[in-house]
Short mmCIF file of C-alpha atoms and ligand atoms in Angstrom, two decimals:
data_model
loop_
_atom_site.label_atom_id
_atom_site.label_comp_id
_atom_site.label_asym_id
_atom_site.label_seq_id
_atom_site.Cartn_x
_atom_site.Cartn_y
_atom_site.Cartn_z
CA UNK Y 1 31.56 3.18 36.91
CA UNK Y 2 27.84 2.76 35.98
CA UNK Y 3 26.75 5.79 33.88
CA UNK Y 4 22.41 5.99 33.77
CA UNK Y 5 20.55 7.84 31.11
CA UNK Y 6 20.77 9.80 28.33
CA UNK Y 7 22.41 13.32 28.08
CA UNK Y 8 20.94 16.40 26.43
CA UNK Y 9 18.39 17.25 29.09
CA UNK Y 10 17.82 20.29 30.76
CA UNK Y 11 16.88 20.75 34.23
CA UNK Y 12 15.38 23.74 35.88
CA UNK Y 13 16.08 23.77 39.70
CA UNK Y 14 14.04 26.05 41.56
CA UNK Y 15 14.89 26.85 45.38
CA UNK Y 16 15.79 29.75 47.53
CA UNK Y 17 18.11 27.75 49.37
CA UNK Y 18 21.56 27.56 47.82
CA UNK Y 19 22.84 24.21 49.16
CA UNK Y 20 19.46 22.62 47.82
CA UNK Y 21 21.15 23.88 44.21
CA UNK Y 22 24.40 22.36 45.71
CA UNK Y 23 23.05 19.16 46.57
CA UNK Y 24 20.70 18.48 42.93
CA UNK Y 25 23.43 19.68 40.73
CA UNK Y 26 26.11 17.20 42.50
CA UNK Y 27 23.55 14.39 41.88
CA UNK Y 28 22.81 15.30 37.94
CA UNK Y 29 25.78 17.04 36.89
CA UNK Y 30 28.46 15.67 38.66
CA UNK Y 31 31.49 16.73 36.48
CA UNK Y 32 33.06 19.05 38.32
CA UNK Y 33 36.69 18.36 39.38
CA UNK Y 34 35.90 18.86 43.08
CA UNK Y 35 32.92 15.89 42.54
CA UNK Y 36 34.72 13.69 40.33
CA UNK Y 37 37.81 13.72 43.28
CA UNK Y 38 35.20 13.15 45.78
CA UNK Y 39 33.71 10.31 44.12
CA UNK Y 40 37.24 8.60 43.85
CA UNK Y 41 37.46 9.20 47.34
CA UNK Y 42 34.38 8.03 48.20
CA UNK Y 43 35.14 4.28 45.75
CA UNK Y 44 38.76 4.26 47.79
CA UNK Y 45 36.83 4.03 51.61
CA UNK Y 46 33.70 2.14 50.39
CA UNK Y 47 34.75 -0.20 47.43
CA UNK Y 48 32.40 1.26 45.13
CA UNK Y 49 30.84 4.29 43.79
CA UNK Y 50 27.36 5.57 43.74
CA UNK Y 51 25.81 5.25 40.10
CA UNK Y 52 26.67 8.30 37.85
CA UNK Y 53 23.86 9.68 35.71
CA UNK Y 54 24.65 11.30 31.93
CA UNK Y 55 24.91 14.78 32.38
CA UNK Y 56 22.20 16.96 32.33
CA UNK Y 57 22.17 20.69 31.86
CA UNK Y 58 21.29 22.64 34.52
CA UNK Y 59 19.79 26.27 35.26
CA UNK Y 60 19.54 27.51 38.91
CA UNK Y 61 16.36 30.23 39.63
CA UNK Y 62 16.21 31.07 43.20
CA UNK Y 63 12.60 32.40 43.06
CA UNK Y 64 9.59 31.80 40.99
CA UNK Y 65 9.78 35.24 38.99
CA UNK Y 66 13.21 34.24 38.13
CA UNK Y 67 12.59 30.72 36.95
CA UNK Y 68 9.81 31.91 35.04
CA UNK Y 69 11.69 33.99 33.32
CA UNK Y 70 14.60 31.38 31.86
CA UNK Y 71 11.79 29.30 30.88
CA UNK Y 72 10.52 31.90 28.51
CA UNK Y 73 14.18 32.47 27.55
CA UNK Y 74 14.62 28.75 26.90
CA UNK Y 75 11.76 28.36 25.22
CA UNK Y 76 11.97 31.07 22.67
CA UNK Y 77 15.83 30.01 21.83
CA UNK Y 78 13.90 26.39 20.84
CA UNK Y 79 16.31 24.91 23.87
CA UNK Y 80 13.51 23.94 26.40
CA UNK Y 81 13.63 22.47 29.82
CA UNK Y 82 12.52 19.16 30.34
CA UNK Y 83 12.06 19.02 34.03
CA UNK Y 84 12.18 21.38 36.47
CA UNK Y 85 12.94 20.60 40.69
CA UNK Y 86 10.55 23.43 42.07
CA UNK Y 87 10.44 23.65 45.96
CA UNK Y 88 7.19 24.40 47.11
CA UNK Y 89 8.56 27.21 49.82
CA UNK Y 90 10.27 30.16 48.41
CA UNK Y 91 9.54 33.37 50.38
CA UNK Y 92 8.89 36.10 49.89
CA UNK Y 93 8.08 35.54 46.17
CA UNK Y 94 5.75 33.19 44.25
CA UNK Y 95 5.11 29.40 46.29
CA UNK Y 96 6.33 26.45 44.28
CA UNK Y 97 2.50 25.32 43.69
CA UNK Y 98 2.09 29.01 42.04
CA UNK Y 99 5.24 28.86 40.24
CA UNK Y 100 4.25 25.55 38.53
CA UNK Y 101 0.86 26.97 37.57
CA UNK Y 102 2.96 30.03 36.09
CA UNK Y 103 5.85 27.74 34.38
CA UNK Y 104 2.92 25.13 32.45
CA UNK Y 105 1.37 28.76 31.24
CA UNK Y 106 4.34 28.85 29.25
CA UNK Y 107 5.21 25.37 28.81
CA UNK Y 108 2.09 22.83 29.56
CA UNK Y 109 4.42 19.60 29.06
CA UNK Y 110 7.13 20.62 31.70
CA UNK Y 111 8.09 17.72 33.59
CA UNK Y 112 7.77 19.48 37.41
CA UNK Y 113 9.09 17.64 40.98
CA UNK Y 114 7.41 18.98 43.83
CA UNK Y 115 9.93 19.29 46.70
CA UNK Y 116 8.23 19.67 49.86
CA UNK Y 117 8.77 18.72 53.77
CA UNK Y 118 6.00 17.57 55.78
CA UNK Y 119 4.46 20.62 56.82
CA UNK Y 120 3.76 22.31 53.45
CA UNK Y 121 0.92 22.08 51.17
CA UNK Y 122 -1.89 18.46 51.94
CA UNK Y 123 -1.69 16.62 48.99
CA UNK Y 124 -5.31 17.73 48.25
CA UNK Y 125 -4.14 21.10 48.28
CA UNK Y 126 -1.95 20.66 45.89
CA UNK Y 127 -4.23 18.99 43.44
CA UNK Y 128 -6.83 21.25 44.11
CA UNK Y 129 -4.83 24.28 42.70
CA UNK Y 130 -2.67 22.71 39.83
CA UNK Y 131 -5.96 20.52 38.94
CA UNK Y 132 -5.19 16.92 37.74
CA UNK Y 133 -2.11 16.49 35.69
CA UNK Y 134 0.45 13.53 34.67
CA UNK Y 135 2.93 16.32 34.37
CA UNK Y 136 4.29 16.48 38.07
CA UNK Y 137 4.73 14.02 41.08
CA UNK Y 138 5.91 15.34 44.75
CA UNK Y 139 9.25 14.29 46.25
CA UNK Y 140 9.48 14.53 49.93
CA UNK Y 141 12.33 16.02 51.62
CA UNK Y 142 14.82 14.81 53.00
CA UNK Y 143 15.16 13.29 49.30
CA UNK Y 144 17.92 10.31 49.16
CA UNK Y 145 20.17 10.24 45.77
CA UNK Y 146 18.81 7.68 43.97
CA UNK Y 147 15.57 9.10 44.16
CA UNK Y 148 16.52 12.07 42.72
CA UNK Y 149 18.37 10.26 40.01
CA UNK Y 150 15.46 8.04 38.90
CA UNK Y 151 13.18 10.69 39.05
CA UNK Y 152 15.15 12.97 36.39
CA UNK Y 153 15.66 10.00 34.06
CA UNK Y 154 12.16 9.03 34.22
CA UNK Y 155 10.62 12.15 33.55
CA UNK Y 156 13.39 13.25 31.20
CA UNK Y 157 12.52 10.17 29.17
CA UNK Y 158 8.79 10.86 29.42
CA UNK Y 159 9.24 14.09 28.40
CA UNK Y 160 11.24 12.94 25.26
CA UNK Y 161 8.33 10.17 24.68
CA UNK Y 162 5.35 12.71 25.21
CA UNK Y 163 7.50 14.88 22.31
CA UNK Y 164 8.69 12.05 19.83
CA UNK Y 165 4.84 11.29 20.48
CA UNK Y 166 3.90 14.27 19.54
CA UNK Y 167 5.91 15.15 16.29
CA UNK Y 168 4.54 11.48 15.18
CA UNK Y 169 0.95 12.95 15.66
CA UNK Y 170 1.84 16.14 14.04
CA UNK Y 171 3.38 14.39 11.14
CA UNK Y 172 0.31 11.75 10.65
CA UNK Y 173 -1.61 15.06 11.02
CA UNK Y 174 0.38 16.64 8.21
CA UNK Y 175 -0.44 13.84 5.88
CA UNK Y 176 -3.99 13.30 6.73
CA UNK Y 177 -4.13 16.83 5.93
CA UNK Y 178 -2.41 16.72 2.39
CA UNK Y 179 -4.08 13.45 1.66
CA UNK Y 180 -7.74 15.30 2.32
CA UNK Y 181 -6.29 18.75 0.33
CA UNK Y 182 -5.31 15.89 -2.61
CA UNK Y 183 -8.76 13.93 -2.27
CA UNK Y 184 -10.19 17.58 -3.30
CA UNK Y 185 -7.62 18.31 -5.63
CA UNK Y 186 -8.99 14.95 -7.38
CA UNK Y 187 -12.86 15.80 -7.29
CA UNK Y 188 -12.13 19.21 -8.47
CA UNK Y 189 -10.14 17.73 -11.55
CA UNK Y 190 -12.34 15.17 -11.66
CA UNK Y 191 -15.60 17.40 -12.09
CA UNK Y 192 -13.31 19.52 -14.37
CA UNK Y 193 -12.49 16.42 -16.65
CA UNK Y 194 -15.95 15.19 -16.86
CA UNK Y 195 -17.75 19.33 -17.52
CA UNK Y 196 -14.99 19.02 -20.23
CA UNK Y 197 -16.02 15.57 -21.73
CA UNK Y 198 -20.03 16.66 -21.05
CA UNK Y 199 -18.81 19.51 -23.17
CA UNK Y 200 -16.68 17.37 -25.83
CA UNK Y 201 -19.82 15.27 -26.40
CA UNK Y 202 -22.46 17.84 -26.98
CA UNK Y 203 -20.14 19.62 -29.10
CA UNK Y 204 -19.89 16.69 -31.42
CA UNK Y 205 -23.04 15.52 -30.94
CA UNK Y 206 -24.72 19.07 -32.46
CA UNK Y 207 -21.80 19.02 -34.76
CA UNK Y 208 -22.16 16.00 -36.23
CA UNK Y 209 -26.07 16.63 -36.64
CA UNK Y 210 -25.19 20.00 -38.44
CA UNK Y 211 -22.83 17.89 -40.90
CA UNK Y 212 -25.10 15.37 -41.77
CA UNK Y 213 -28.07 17.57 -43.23
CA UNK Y 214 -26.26 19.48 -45.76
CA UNK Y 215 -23.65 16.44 -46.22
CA UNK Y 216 -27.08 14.35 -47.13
CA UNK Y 217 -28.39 16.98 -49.66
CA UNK Y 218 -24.90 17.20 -51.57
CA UNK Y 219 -24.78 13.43 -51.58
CA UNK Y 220 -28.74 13.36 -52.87
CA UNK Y 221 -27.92 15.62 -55.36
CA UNK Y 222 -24.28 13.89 -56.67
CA UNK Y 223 -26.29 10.75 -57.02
CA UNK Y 224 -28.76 12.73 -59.17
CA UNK Y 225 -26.03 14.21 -61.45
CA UNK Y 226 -23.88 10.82 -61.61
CA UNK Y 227 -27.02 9.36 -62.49
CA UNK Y 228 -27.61 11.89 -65.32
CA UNK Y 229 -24.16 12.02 -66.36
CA UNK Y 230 -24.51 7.91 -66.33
CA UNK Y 231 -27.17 8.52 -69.41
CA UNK Y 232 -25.71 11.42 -71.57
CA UNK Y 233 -22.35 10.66 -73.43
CA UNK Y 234 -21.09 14.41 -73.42
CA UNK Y 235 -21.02 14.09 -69.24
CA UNK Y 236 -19.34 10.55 -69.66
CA UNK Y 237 -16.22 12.07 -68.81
CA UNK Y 238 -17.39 13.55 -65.61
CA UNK Y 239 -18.14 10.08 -64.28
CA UNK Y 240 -14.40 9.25 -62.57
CA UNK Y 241 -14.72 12.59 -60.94
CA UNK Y 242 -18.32 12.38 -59.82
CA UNK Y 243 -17.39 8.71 -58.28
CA UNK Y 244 -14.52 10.15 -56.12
CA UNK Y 245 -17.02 12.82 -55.01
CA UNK Y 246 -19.62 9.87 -53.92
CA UNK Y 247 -16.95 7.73 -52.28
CA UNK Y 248 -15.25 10.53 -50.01
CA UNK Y 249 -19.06 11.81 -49.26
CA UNK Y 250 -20.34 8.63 -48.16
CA UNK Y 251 -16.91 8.21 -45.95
CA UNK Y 252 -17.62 11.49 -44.60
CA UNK Y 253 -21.41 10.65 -43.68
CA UNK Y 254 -20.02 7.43 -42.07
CA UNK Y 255 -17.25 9.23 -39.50
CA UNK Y 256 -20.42 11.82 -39.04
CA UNK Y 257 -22.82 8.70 -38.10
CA UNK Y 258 -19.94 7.14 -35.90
CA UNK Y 259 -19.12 9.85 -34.19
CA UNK Y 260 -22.91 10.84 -33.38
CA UNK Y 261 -23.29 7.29 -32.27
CA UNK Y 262 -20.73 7.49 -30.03
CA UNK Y 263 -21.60 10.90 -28.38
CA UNK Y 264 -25.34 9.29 -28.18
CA UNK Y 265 -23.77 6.29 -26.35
CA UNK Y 266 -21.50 7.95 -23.83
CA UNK Y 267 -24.15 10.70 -22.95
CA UNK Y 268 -26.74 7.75 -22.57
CA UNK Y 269 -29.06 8.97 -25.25
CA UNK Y 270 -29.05 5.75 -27.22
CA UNK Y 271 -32.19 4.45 -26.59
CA UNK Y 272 -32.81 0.60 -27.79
CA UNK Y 273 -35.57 -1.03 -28.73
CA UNK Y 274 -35.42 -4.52 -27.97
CA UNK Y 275 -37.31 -6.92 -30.66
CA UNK Y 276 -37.21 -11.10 -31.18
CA UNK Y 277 -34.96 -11.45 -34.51
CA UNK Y 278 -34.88 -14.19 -36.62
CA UNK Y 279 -31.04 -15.48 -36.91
CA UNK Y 280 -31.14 -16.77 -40.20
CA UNK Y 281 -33.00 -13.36 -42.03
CA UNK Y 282 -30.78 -11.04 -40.26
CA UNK Y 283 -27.50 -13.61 -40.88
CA UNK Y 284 -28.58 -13.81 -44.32
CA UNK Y 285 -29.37 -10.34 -45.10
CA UNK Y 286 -25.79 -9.35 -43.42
CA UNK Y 287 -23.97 -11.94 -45.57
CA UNK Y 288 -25.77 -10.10 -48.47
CA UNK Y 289 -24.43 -7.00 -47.97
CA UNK Y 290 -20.87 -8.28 -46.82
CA UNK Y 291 -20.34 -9.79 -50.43
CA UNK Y 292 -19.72 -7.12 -52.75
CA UNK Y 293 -16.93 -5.93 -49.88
CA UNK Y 294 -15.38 -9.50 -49.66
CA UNK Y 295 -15.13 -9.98 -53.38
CA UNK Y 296 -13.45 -6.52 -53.55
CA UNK Y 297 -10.65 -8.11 -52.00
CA UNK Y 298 -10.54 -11.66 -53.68
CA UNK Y 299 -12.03 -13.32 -50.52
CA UNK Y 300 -14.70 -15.82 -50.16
CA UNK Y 301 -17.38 -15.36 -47.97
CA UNK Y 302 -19.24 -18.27 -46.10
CA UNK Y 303 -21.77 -18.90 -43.86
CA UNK Y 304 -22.45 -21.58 -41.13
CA UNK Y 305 -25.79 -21.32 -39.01
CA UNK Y 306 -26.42 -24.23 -36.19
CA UNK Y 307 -30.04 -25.21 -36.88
CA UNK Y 308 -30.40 -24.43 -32.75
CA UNK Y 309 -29.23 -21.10 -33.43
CA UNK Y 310 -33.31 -19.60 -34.33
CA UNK Y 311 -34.05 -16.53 -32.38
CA UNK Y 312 -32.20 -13.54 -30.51
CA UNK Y 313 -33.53 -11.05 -28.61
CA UNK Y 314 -31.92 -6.99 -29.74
CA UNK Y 315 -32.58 -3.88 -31.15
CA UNK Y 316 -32.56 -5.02 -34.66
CA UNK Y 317 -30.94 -2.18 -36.74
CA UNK Y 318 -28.08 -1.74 -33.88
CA UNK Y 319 -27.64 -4.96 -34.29
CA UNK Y 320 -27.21 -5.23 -37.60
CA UNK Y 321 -24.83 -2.69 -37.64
CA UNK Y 322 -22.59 -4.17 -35.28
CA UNK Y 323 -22.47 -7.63 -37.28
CA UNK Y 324 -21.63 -5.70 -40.70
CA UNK Y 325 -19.08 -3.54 -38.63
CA UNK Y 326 -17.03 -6.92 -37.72
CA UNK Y 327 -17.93 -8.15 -41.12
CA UNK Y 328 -16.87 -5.01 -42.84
CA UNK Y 329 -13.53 -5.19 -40.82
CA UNK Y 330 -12.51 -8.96 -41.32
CA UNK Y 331 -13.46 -8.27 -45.59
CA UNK Y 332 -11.10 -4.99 -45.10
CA UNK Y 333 -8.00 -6.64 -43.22
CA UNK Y 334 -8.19 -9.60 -45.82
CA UNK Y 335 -6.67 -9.74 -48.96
CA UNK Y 336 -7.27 -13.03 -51.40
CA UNK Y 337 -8.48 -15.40 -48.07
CA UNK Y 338 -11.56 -16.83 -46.21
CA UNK Y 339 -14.34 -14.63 -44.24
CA UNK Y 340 -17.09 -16.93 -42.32
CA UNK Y 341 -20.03 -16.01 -40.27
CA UNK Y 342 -20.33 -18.72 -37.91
CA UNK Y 343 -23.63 -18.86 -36.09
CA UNK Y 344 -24.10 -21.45 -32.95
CA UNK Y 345 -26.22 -21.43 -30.05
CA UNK Y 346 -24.33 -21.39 -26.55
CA UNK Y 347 -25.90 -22.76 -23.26
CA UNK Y 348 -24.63 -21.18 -19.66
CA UNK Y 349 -25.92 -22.43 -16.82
CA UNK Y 350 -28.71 -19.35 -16.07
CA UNK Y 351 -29.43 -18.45 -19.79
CA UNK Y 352 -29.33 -19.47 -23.30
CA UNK Y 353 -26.93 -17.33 -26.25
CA UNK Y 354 -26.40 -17.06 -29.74
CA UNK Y 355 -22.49 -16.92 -30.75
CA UNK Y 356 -21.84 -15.10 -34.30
CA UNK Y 357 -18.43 -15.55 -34.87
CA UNK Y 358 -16.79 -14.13 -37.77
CA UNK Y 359 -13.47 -15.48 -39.01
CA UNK Y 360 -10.89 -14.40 -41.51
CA UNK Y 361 -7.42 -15.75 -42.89
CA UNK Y 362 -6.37 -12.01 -43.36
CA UNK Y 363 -3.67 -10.01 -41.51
CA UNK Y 364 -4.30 -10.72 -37.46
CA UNK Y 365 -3.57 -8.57 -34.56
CA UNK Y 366 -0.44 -8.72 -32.21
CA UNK Y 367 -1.24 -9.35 -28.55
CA UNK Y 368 -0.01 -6.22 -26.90
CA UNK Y 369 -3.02 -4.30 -29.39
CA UNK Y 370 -5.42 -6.45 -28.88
CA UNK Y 371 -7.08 -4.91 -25.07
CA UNK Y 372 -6.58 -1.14 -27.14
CA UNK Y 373 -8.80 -2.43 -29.84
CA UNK Y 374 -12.34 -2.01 -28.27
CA UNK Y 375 -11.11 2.16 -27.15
CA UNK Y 376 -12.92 4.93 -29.13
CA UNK Y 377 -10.70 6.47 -31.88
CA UNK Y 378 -8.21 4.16 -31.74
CA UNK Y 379 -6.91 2.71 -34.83
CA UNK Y 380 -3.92 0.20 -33.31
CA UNK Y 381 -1.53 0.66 -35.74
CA UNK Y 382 -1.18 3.92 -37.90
CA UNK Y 383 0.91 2.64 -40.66
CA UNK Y 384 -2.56 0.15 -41.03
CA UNK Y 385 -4.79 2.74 -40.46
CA UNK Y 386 -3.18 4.62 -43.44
CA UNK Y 387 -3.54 1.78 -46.09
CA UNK Y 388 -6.66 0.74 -45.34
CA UNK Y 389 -8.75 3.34 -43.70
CA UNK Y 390 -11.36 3.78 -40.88
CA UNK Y 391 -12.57 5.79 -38.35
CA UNK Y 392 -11.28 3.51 -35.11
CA UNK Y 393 -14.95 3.99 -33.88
CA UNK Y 394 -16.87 0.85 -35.14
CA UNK Y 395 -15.30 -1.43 -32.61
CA UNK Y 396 -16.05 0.86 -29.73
CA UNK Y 397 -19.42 1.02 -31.12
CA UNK Y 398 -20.22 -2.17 -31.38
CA UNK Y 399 -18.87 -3.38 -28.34
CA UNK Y 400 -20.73 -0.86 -26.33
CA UNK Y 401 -24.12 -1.50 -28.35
CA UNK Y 402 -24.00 -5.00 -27.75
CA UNK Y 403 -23.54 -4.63 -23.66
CA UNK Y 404 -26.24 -2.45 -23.61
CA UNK Y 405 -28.27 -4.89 -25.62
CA UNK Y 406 -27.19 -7.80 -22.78
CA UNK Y 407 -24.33 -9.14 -24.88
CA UNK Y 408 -20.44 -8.62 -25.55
CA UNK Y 409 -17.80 -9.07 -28.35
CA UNK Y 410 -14.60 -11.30 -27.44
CA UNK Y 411 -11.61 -11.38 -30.11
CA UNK Y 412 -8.86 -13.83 -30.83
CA UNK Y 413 -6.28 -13.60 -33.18
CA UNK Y 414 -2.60 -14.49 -34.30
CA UNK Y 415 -0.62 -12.00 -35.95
CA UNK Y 416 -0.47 -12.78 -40.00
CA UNK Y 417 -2.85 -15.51 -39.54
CA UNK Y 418 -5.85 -13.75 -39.34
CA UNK Y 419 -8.76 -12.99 -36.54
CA UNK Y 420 -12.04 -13.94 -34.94
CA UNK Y 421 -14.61 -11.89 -33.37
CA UNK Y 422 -17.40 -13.07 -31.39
CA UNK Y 423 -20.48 -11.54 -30.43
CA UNK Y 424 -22.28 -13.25 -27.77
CA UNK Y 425 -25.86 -12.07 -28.04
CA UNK Y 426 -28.99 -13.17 -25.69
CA UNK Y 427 -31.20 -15.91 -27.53
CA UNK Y 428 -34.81 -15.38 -27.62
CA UNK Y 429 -36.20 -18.80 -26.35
CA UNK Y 430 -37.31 -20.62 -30.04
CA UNK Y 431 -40.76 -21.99 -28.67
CA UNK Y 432 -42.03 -18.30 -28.74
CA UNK Y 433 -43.87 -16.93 -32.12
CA UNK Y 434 -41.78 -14.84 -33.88
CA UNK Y 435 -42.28 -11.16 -33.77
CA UNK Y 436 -41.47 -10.25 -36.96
CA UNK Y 437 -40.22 -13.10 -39.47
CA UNK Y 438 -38.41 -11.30 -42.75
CA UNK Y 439 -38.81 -13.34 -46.00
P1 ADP P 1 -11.81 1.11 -38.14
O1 ADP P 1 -12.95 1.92 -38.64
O2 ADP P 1 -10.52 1.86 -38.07
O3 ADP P 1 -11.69 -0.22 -38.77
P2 ADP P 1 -12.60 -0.40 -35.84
O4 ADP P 1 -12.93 0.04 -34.47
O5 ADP P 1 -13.61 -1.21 -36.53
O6 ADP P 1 -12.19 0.90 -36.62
O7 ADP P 1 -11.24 -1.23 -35.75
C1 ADP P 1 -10.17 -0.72 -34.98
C2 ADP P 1 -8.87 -1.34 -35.43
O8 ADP P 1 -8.85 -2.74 -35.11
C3 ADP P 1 -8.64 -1.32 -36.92
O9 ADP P 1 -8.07 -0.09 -37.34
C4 ADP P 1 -7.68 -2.48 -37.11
O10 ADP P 1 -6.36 -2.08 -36.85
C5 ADP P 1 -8.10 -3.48 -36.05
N1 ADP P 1 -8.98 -4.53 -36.59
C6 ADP P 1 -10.33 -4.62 -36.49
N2 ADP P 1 -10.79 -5.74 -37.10
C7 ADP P 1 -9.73 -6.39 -37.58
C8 ADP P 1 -9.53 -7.61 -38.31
N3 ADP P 1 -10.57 -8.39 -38.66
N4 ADP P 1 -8.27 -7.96 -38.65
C9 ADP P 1 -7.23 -7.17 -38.31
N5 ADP P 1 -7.33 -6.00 -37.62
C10 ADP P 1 -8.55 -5.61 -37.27
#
């Protein structure tokens, strides 16, 4: 026995003429006893039987009003019909064209067979009042079995398509939907985020201004006193205490500077002013100032300048502060070693640089700390942070002065072994007068 099709389907049949219901529900839902004997019957005299189809579930409306009716019904309980058999003459109520246009009020994606003899509606007729649709074709009566059969499963399955179709299109809809609402979701945090930062920076831009002018006159005037008590012997005593003062004030003053630098930078308010520097002065002057902080700590200092090396092109005093920031940092993390400034010229195909490396023997960084290092306020590892100080800001700084002055700062380093930081700078091409020459 061949069984066609899949079950679940319902199927509206719609005729005033009882053995038309008869005839349909033998060929759909052949499960009655009475059917089942007669299709043994019928494989005994002809050797076979005709192909049975899954069964469907069927509803019987004799008129239009009626059918109309169990489609609302069906469609409210969520159990709708898929297709429905509709013959086109049905007096004395509704036609079959009118009782389509009436069903697809309620349910546009009904599945509808026309059945209809000769004599009934033109085809043009037909189209004319249910307008053009995919949603129906027109059997001709006398209608053979198999037609009947091929035409349920085919618009059954269509009907199932058009829906699985549909759900996929609702679902896509869905999350096109939720992706937009999240897109917002994400510019509204987004603005939120950055009104806060805006916020965060002026606040410690005017704060840090506010700090620094009475921080500067206490300083000025500790200085004066020290200075004083540096001459009388009845202050003498004062001296360790007036030190302490000094040192946490100028630590103070430092953060404040750092911190306004940094605001400056990230608002865009830094404004550079580009100048031709001579390498030597400014390398010079830097090692200068870098002694007093190397001997602190037992370490030698040297210096190294490749006679190529001459000129660079940056804002001088940012500059500077970004060398004795890296200079400051290798004296700091070294303890009875070796801290060089390197200074070498660099050729790339499109441009000329100057390379100021500066190396030290002292206590290196591990790997997995080494991408956090260049991040504002962050100090990589506490428990260093707490012996030897700092703000976690110079880095930061620096790195971000010397991109906006054309250049960058690249580190290497071995953990206990000690570090190198380079700052790759723009040279200023040597055959050029100096600007400004320092002696
Ligand atoms: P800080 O003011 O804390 O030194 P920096 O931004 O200059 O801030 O440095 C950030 C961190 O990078 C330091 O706290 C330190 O842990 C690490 N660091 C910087 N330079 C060196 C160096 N030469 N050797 C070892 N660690 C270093």
């Amino acid at each position: 026995m061949t069984r066609i099709g899949a079950a679940g389907h319902r199927i509206l049949i719609v005729d005033d003429n009882e053995a038309i219901h008869h005839d349909l529900r033998k060929i759909l839902a052949p499960s009655t006893r009475l059917e089942q004997t007669m299709d043994e019957e019928e494989e005994i005299l002809f050797g076979s039987r005709a192909p049975q189809v899954s069964q469907f579930e069927i509803g019987s409306a004799f008129q239009g009003q009626e059918a109309l009716a169990m489609l609302r019904k069906a469609v409210r309980e969520a159990r709708p019909y898929s297709l429905a058999f509709v013959d086109v003459r049905m007096p004395p109520g509704w036609d079959g064209v009118e009782t389509t246009r009436r069903l697809w009020e309620v349910d546009p994606h009904l599945q509808v067979v026309l059945c209809t003899a000769y004599t009934d509606y033109s085809w043009n007729e037909i189209l004319e009042q249910l307008g053009e649709s995919h949603n129906f074709v027109i059997l001709k009566k006398p209608f053979e079995t198999i037609e009947v059969t091929q035409l349920a499963h085919a618009l059954t399955s269509k009907r199932e398509a058009m829906e699985c179709a549909r759900a996929h299109t609702f679902e896509l809809e869905t999350e096109v939907h939720q992706r937009r609402q999240t897109e917002r979701d994400l510019v509204t945090a987004l603005d939120a985020a950055e009104e806060a930062n805006r916020c965060k920076r002026d606040f410690l831009s005017n704060m840090s201004h506010e700090f620094r002018t009475p921080l500067n006159a206490i300083l000025g005037y500790v200085d004066m006193i020290a200075e004083d008590a540096r001459h009388s012997s009845a202050a003498a005593s004062l001296m360790p205490m007036l030190d302490k003062v000094q040192l946490a004030g100028r630590h103070l003053l430092e953060l404040i500077n750092d911190i306004l630098d940094m605001s400056r930078i990230e608002s865009g308010r830094m404004n550079l002013q580009p100048s031709r520097i001579c390498v030597e002065t400014i390398a010079r002057e830097a090692v200068a100032l870098a002694t007093p902080l190397a001997a602190k700590r037992g370490n030698s200092l040297t210096f190294h300048q490749d006679p190529a090396a001459s000129w660079i092109e940056a804002d001088e005093t940012r500059f500077r502060q970004c060398l004795l920031n890296l200079l400051g940092n290798a004296c700091k993390f070294t303890s009875s070693g070796v801290v060089s400034l390197d200074v070498r010229k660099f050729s790339s195909p499109d441009k000329d640089w100057i390379d100021w490396t500066v190396r030290d023997t002292g206590i290196g960084i591990a790997p997995h700390q080494i991408p956090r290092l260049f991040q504002p306020f962050n100090q990589v590892d506490s428990a260093i942070t707490r012996k030897y100080g700092g703000t976690g800001l110079g880095l930061a700084i620096s790195q971000r002065l010397c991109s906006m002055m054309g250049g960058a700062i690249s580190v290497e380093s071995r953990l206990g072994e000690g570090s190198a930081f380079t700052i790759r700078i723009p040279a200023s091409p040597s055959s050029k007068e100096p600007s400004h020459v320092r002696t």
